[in-house]
Coordinates of C-alpha atoms in Angstrom, one line a residue:
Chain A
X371 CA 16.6 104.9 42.0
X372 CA 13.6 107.1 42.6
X373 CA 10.9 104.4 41.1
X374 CA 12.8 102.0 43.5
X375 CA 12.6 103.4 47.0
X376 CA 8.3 104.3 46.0
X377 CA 8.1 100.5 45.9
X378 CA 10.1 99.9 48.5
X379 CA 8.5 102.4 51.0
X380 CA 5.0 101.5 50.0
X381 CA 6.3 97.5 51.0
X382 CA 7.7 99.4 54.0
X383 CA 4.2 99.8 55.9
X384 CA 4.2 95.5 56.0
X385 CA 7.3 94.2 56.7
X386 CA 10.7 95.1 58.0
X387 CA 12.1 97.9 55.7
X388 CA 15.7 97.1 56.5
X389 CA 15.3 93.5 55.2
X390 CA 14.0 94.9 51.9
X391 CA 16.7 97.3 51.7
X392 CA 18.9 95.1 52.1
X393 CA 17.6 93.0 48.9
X394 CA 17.1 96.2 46.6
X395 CA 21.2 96.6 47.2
X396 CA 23.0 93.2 47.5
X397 CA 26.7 93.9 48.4
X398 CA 27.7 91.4 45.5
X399 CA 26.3 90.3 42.1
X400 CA 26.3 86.9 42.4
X401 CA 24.3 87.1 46.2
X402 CA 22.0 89.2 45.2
X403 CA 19.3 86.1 44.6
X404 CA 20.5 84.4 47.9
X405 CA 20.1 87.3 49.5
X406 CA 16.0 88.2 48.3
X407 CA 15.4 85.1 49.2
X408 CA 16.7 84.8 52.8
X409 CA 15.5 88.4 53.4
X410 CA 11.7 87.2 52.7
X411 CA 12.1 84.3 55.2
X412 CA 13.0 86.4 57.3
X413 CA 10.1 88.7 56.9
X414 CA 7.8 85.0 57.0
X415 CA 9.6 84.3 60.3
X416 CA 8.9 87.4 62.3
X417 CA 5.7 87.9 60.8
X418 CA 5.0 83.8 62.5
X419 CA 7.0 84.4 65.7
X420 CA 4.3 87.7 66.7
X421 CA 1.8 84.9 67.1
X422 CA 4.1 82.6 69.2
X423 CA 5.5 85.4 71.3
X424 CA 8.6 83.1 73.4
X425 CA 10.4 86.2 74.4
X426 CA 9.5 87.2 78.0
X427 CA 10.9 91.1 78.3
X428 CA 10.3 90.6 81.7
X429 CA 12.7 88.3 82.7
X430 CA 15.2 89.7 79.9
X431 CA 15.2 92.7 82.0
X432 CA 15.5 91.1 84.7
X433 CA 18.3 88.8 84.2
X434 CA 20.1 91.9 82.5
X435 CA 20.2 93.6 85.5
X436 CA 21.2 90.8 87.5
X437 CA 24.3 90.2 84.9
X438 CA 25.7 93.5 85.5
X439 CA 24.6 93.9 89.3
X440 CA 27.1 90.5 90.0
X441 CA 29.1 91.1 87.3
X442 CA 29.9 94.4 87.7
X443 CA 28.4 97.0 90.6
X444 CA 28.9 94.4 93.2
X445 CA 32.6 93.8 92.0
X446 CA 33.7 97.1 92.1
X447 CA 32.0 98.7 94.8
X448 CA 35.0 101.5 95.6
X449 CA 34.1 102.7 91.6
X450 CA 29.9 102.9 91.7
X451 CA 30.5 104.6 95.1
X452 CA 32.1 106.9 93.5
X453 CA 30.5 107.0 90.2
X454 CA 27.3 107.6 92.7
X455 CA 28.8 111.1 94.2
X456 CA 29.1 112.6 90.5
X457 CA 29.9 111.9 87.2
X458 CA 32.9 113.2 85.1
X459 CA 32.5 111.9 81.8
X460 CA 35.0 113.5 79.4
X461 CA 33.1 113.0 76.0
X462 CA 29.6 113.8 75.0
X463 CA 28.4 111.5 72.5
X464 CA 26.1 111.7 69.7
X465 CA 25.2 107.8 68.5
X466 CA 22.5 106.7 66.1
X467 CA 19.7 105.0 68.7
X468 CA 20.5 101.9 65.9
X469 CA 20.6 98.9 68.3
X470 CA 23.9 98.2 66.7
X471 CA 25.8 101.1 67.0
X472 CA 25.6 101.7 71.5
X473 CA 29.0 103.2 71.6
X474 CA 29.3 101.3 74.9
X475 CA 29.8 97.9 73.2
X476 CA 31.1 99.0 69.9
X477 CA 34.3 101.6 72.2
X478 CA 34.2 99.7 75.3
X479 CA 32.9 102.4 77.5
X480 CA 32.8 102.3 81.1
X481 CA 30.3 104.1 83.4
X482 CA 31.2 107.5 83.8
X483 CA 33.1 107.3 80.8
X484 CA 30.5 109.3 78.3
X485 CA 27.1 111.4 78.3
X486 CA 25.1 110.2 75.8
X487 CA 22.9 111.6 73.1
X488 CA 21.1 108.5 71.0
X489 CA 18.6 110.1 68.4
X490 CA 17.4 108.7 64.5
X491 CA 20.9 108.9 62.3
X492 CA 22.8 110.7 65.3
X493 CA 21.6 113.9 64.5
X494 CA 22.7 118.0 65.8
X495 CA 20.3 120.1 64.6
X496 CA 21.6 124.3 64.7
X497 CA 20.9 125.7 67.9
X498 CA 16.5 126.2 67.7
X499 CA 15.4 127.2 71.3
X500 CA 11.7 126.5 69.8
X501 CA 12.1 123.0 67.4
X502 CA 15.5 121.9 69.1
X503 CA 15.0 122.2 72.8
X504 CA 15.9 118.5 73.8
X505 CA 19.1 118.3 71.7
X506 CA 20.2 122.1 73.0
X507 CA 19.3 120.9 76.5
X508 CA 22.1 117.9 76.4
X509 CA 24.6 120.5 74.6
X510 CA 24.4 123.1 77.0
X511 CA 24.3 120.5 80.5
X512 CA 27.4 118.4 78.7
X513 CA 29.6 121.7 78.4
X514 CA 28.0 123.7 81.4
X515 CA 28.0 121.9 83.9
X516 CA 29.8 118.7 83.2
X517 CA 32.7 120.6 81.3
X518 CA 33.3 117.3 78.6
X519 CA 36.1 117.9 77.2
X520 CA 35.9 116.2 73.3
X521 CA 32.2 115.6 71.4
X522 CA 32.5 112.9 69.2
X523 CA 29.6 112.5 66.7
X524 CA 29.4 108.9 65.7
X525 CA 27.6 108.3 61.9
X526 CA 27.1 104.4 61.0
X527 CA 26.5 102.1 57.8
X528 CA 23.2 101.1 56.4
X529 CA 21.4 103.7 58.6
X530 CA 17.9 103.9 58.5
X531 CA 17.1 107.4 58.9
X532 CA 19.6 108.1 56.3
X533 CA 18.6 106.1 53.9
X534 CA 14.8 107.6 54.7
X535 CA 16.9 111.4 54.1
X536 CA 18.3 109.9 50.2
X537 CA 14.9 108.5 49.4
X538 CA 13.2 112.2 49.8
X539 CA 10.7 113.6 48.3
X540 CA 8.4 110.8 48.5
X541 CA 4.9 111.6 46.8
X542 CA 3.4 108.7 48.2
X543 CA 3.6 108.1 51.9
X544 CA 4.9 110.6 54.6
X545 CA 5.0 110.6 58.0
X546 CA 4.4 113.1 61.1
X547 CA 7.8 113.0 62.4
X548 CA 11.0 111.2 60.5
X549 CA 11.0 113.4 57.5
X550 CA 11.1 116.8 59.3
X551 CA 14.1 115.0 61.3
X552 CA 16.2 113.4 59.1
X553 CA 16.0 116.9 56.5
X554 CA 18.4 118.2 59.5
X555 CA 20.7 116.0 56.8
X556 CA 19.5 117.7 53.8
X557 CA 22.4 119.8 53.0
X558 CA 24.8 117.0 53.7
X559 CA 23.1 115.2 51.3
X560 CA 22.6 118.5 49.0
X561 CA 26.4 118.6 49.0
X562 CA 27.0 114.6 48.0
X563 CA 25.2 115.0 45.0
X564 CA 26.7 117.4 43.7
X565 CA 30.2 116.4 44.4
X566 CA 29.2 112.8 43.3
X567 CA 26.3 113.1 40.8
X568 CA 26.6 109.8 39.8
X569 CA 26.9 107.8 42.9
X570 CA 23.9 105.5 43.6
X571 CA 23.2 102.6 45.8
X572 CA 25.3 101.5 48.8
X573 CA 28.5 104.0 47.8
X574 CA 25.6 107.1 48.0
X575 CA 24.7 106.0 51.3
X576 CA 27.7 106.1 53.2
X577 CA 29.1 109.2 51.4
X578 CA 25.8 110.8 53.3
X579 CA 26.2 109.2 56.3
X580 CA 29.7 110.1 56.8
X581 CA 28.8 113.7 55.2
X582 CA 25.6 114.3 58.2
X583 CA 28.5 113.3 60.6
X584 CA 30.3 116.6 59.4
X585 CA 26.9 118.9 59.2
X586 CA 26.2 117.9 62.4
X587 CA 29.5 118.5 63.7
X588 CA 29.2 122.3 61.7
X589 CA 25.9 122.7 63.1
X590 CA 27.7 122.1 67.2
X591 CA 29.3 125.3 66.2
X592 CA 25.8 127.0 66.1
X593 CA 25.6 126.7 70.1
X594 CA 27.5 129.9 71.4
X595 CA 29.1 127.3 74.6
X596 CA 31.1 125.5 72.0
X597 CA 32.7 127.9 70.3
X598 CA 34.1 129.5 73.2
X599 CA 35.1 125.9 74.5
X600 CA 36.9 125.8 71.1
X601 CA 38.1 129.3 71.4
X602 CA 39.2 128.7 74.7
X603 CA 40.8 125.3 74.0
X604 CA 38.7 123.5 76.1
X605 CA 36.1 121.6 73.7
X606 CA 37.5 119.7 71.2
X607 CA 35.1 118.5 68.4
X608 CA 35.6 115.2 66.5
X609 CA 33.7 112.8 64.0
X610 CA 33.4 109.3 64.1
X611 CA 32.2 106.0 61.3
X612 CA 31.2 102.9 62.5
X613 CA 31.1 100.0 59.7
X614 CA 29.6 97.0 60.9
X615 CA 29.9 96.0 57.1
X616 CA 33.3 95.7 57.2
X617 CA 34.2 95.8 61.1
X618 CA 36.3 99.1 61.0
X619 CA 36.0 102.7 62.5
X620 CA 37.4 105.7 61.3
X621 CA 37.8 109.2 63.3
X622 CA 37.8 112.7 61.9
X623 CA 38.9 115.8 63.0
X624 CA 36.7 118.9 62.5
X625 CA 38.9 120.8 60.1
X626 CA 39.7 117.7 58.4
X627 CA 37.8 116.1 56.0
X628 CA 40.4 113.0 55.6
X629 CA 39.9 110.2 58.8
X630 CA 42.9 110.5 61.3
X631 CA 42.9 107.1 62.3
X632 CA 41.0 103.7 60.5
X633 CA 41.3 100.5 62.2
X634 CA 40.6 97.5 59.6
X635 CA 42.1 95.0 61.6
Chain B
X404 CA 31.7 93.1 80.5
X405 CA 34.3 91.4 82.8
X406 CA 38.0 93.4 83.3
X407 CA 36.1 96.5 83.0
X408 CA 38.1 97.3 86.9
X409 CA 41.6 96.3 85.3
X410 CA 41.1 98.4 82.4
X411 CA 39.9 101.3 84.3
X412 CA 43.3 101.6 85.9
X413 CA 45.4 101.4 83.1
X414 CA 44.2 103.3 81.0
X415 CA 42.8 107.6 80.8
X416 CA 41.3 107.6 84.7
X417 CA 40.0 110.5 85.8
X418 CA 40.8 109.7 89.3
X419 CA 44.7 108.7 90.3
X420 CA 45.5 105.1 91.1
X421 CA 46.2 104.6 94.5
X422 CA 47.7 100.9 93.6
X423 CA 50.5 100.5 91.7
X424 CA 51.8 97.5 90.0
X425 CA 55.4 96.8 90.6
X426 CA 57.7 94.8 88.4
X427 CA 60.0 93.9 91.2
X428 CA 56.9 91.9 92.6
X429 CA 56.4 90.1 89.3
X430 CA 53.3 92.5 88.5
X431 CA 51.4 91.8 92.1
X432 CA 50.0 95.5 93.1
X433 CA 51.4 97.0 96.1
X434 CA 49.7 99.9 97.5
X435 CA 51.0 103.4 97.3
X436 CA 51.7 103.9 101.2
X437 CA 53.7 100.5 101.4
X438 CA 55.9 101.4 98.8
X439 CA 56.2 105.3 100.3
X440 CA 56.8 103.1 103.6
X441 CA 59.9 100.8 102.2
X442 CA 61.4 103.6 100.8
X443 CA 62.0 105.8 104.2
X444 CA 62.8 102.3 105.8
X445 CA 65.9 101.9 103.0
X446 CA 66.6 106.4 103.7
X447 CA 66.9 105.3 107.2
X448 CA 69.3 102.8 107.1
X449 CA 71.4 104.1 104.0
X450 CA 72.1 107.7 104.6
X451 CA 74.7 107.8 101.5
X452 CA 71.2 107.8 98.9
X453 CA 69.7 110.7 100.4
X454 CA 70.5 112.9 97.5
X455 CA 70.5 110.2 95.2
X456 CA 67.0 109.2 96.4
X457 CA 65.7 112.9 96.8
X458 CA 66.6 113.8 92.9
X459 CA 64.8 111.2 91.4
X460 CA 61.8 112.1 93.9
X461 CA 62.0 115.1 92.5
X462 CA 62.0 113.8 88.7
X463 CA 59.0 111.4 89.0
X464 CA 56.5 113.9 90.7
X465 CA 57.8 116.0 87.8
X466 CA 56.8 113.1 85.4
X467 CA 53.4 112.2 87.3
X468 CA 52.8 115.8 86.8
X469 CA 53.4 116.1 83.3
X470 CA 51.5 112.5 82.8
X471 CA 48.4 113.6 84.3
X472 CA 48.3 117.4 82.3
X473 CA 48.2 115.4 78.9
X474 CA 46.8 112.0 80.1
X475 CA 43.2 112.1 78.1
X476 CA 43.8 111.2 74.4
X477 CA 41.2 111.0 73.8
X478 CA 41.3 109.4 69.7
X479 CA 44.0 106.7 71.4
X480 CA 41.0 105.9 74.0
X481 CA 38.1 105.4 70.9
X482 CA 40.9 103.5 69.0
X483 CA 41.6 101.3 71.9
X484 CA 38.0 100.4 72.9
X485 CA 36.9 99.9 69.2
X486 CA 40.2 97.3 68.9
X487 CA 39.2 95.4 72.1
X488 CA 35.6 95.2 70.5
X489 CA 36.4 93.8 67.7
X490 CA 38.8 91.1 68.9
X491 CA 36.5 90.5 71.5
X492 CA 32.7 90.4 70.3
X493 CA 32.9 91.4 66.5
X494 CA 35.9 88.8 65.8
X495 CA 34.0 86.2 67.9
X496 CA 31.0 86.3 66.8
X497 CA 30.4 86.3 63.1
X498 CA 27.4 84.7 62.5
X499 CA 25.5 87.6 65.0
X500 CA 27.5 90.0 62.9
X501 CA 26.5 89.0 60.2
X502 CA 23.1 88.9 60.7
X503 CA 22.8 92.1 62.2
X504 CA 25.0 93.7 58.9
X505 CA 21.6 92.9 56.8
X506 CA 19.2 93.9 59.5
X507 CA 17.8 94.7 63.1
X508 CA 14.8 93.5 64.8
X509 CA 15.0 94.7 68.3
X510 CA 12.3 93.7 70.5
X511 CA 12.9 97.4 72.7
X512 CA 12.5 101.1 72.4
X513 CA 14.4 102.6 75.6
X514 CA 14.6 106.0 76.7
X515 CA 17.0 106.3 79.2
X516 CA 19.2 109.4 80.3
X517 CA 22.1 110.8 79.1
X518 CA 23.7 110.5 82.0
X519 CA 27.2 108.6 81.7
X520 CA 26.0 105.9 84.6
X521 CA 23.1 104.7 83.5
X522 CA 23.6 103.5 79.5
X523 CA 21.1 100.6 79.3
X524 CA 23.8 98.3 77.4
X525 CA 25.5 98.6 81.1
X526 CA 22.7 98.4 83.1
X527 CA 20.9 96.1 81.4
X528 CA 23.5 93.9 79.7
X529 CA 21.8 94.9 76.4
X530 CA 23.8 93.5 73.3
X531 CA 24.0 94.6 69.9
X532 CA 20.6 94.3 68.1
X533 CA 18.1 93.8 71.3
X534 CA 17.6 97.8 72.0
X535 CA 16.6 100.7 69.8
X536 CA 17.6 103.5 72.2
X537 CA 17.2 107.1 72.8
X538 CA 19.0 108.6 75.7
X539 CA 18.4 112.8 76.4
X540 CA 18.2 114.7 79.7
X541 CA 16.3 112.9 82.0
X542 CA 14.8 110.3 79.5
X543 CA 11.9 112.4 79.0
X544 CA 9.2 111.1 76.3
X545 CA 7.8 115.1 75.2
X546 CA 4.2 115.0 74.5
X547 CA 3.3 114.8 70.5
X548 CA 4.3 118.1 68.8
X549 CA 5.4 118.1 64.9
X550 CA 7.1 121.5 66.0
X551 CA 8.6 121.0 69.4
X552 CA 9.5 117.6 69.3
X553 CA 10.3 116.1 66.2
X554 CA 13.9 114.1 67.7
X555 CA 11.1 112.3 70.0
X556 CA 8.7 111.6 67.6
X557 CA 10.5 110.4 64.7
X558 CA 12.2 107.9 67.1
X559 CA 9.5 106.9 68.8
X560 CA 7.7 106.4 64.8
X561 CA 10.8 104.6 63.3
X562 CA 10.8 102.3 66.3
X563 CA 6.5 101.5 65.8
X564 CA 6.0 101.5 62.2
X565 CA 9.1 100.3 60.9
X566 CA 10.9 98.1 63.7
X567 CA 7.7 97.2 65.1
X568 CA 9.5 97.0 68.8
X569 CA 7.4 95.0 71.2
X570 CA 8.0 96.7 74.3
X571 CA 9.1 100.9 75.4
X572 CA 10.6 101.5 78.4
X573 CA 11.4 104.3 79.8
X574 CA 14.3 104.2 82.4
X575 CA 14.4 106.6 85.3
X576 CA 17.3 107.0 87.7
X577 CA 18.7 108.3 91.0
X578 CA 20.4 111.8 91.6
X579 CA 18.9 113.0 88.3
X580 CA 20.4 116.0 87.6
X581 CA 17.9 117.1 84.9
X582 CA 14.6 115.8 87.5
X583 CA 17.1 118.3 90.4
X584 CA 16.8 121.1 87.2
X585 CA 13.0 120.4 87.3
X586 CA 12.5 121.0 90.7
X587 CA 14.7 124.0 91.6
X588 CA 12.7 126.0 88.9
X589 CA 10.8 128.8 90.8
X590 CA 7.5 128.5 91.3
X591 CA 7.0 131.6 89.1
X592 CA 8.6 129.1 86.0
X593 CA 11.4 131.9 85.5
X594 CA 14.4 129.9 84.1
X595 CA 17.9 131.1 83.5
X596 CA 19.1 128.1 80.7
X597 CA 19.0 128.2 77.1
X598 CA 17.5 125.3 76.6
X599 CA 17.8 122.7 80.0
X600 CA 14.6 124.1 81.7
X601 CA 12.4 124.5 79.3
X602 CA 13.5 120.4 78.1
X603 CA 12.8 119.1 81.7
X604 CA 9.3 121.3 81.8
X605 CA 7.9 118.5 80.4
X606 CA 8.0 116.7 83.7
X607 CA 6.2 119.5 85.5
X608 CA 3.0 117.4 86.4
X609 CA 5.3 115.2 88.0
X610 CA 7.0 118.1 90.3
X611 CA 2.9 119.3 91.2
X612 CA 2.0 116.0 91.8
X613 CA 4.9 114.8 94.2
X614 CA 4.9 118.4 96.0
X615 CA 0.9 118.3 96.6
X616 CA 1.5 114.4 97.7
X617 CA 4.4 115.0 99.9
X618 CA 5.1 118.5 100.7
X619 CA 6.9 117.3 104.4
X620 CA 9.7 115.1 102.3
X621 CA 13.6 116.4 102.2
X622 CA 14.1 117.9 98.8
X623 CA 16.3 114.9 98.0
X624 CA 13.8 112.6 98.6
X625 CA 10.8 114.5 96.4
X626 CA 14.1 114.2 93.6
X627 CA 13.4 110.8 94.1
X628 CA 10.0 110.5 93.9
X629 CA 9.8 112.7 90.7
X630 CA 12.4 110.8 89.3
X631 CA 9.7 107.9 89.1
X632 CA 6.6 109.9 88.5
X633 CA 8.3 111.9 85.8
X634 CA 8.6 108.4 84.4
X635 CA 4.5 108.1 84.7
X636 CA 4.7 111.6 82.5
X637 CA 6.7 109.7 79.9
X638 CA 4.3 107.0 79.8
X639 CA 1.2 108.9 79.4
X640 CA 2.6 111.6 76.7
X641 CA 3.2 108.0 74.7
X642 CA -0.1 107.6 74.8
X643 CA -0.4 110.9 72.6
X644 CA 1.5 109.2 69.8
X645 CA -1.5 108.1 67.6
X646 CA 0.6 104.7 66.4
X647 CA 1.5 104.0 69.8
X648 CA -2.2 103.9 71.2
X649 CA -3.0 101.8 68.2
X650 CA -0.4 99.4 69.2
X651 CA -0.9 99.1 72.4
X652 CA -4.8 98.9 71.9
X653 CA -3.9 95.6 69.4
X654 CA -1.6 94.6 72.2
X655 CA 1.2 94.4 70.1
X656 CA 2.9 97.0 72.0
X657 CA 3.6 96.9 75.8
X658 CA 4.7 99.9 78.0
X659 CA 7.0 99.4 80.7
X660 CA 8.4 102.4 83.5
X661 CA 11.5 101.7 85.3
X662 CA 13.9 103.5 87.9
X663 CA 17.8 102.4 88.6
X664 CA 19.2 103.3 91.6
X665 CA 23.1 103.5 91.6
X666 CA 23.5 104.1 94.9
X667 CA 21.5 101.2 96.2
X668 CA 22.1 98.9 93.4
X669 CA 18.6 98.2 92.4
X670 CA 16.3 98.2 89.7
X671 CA 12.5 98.6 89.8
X672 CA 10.3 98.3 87.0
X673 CA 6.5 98.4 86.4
X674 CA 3.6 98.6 83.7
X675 CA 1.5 101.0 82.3
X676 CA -2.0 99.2 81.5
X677 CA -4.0 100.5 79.4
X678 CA -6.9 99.3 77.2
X679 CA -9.8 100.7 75.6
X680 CA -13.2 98.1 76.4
X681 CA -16.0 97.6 73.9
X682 CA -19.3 99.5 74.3
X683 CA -20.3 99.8 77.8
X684 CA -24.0 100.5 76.8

């Protein structure tokens, strides 16, 4: 697995890492050819399409804005005015910054509905007033002054900055920044292998990812305002696992390590 | 994002419904004084139902009450949305799915704010696979540091090197509360947070810049103004990110600022250019 992920990083500098993840671990045997194959188009296409650029982000942004300022704040004006005076979201949320995973498509948020933490693998590092400040900054606002009631920590498949954490050490390329972050994850993934030495492949993956979901989720417990939330019952702490594999999410409790609720259909 | 109103009263508001819908009316909603109103109109003809009436007064504000203490479940609410997702985009819309399953190509890096109004996949109307996005207090984009800011920068180097995103915007918007933090910190930089000050510090040359510019502004109007130059900050300390100048340099990179106001309804977005010219000698 080692001598696999040193060819696939070096690759990794040229074309889209996810695609050549994604050959390296077909789901099934028998796609496993189909799948090299339509992964490399893929990397011929985009590599073509940079120098035949018909995306204008411009008017993307534009007509975005436009979508949701007919669709939506000019529709409801009683609930942006309000929404405008203050916010009362009742979660904070941790999400992967995956453009798959917003947990305002994959929930069906509202405004107002959540604060929002998005960093690589929806990480909370232990309370670090010196490396940590941004994430300890949205912890203490969300429970200070907002007063969220639940944080839910959302962990997803095929995540990239997991997949970067399983693939550690690499000898032959680092970078300045991902490693150091994603290590936040090494004791989840410390823990994996030695409760499922020989898990490999796809199966290692999403025992890590759904593993960091619980470090992190340990690691809230580090910031002195949640705990006394806790204590106080005011703060309740949950885990979440999107699967856009399958199309199913699964919730966990914080002193349970089975899901309370998974919705396959 | 259509029936977003509908589904906002029927389901964990913060706020209680002044509409109700009545089943007499074959589910029209009738408004809360109406219905108060027919009721003392029936009291005042029927004086027989005044105790009848006045105990089951008493037994629904009883059940309101109780209703509202435990309303927010809030594993029901994440079951509910995820359901409604799935039926109504996942189901729908296998092909995208599936694509997206193997692999994601967005053409965007956003940073946008934490702040529950202002998620870009609102705002924007962004769908699954167009935005790689980082949201903290006050989408703030810290200056390079290995030590200080490694959440930033391994983000930021993901979304370069790997995804090789065409485009970083950073989103700015009105009644910040992290940009208000930035500017009610004494002039003598004493702070009393943990960790909130010292995080929106890093818009500081935006605070010295709009107070020296306009010093004879209302404090809620220099908020506003350093809600947008704190956005200029953002820009520049990208510009510290060696990949990033390289990318921009090769113009395969653009970067964008932005500020949504939610009280106006607007959006305003603008450039950063920058190039580097060949010898000038």
């Amino acid at each position: 697995m080692f001598q696999e992920h040193q060819e696939h990083i070096n690759m990794s500098k040229y074309f889209n890492e996810e695609a050549i993840e994604q050959a390296k671990t077909p789901r099934k045997e028998e796609e496993a050819e189909d799948t090299i194959q339509t992964n490399l188009d893929k990397i011929t296409v985009s590599q073509e399409t940079e120098l035949s650029p018909a995306f204008d982000p411009i008017q993307r942004i534009n007509n975005g804005f436009k979508h949701f300022k007919i669709n939506e704040f000019n529709k409801y004006p009683d609930y942006y005015r309000e929404l405008a005076e203050k916010q009362e979201p009742k979660f904070l949320m941790f999400a992967c910054s995956d453009s798959r995973v917003s947990p305002t498509n994959i929930l069906n948020l509202r405004p107002g509905e959540a604060f929002m933490a998005r960093n690589i693998a929806n990480m909370v590092p232990e309370f670090n007033q010196l490396k940590h400040a941004g994430v300890g900054a949205i912890i203490e606002y969300a429970i200070l002054a907002l007063k969220v009631e639940v944080i839910l920590v959302i962990g997803h498949s095929r995540c990239g900055g997991i997949g970067r954490l399983i693939s550690l050490p690499d000898e032959e390329t680092s970078y300045d920044f991902i490693d150091d972050w994603v290590k936040i994850g090494e004791t989840a993934k410390a823990k994996v292998l030695a409760e499922h030495p020989h898990a490999s492949g796809e199966e290692l993956q999403t025992l890590v990812e759904k593993e960091s979901v619980m470090n992190s989720l340990g690691n809230l417990l580090s910031y002195p305002y949640v705990r006394s939330g806790i204590a106080d019952k005011k703060l309740k702490l949950l885990g979440g696992y999107y699967d856009f594999v399958c199309g199913n999410f699964q919730t966990f409790e914080v002193d349970d390590i089975k899901p309370t609720t998974n919705i396959q259909e | 994002m259509a029936g977003i109103f509908k589904n906002c009263i029927t389901s964990c508001c913060t706020k209680k419904p002044l509409v109700v819908e009545d089943m007499a009316t074959n589910g029209k909603l009738i408004h809360i004084d109406d219905a108060i109103d027919g009721l003392k109109k029936l009291l005042s003809e029927k004086d027989d139902l005044h105790a009848v009436a006045a105990a089951k007064i008493k037994q629904l504000t009883a059940e309101l009450e109780g209703a509202d203490a435990g309303e927010f479940n809030p594993v029901e609410r994440i079951r509910d949305g995820f359901a409604r997702f799935k039926k109504e985009k996942y189901e729908t819309n296998p092909t995208l799915y599936g694509e997206l399953a193997k692999g994601q190509s967005p053409k965007f890096l956003v940073f946008a704010c934490a702040d529950s109004r202002v998620c870009p996949s609102h705002i924007l109307d962004f769908q699954p696979g167009e935005a790689f996005v980082v949201r903290n207090i006050a989408n703030m984009v810290p200056p390079y540091d290995t030590i200080k800011h490694s959440g930033a920068g391994a983000a930021i180097e993901y979304a370069v090197l790997h995804l090789k995103v065409e485009n970083i915007v950073v989103i700015g918007h009105s009644c910040c509360g992290g940009i208000k933090g930035l500017m009610s910190i004494p002039d003598d930089g004493t702070t009393a947070s943990d960790f909130i000050e010292q995080w929106v510090k890093i818009g500081l040359p935006a605070k010295s810049k709009v107070k020296a510019d306009h010093n004879d502004l209302e404090h809620s109007d220099l908020c506003t103004k350093c809600e947008k130059e704190a956005v200029n900050v953002s820009l520049g300390n990208l510009l510290t990110y060696p990949f990033v100048r390289e990318a921009v340099v090769n113009k395969k990179l653009s970067l964008k600022g932005a500020h949504y106001d939610f009280v106006n309804g607007s959006f305003d977005l603008w450039n950063l250019d920058f190039g580097i010219s060949s010898s000038l000698i």
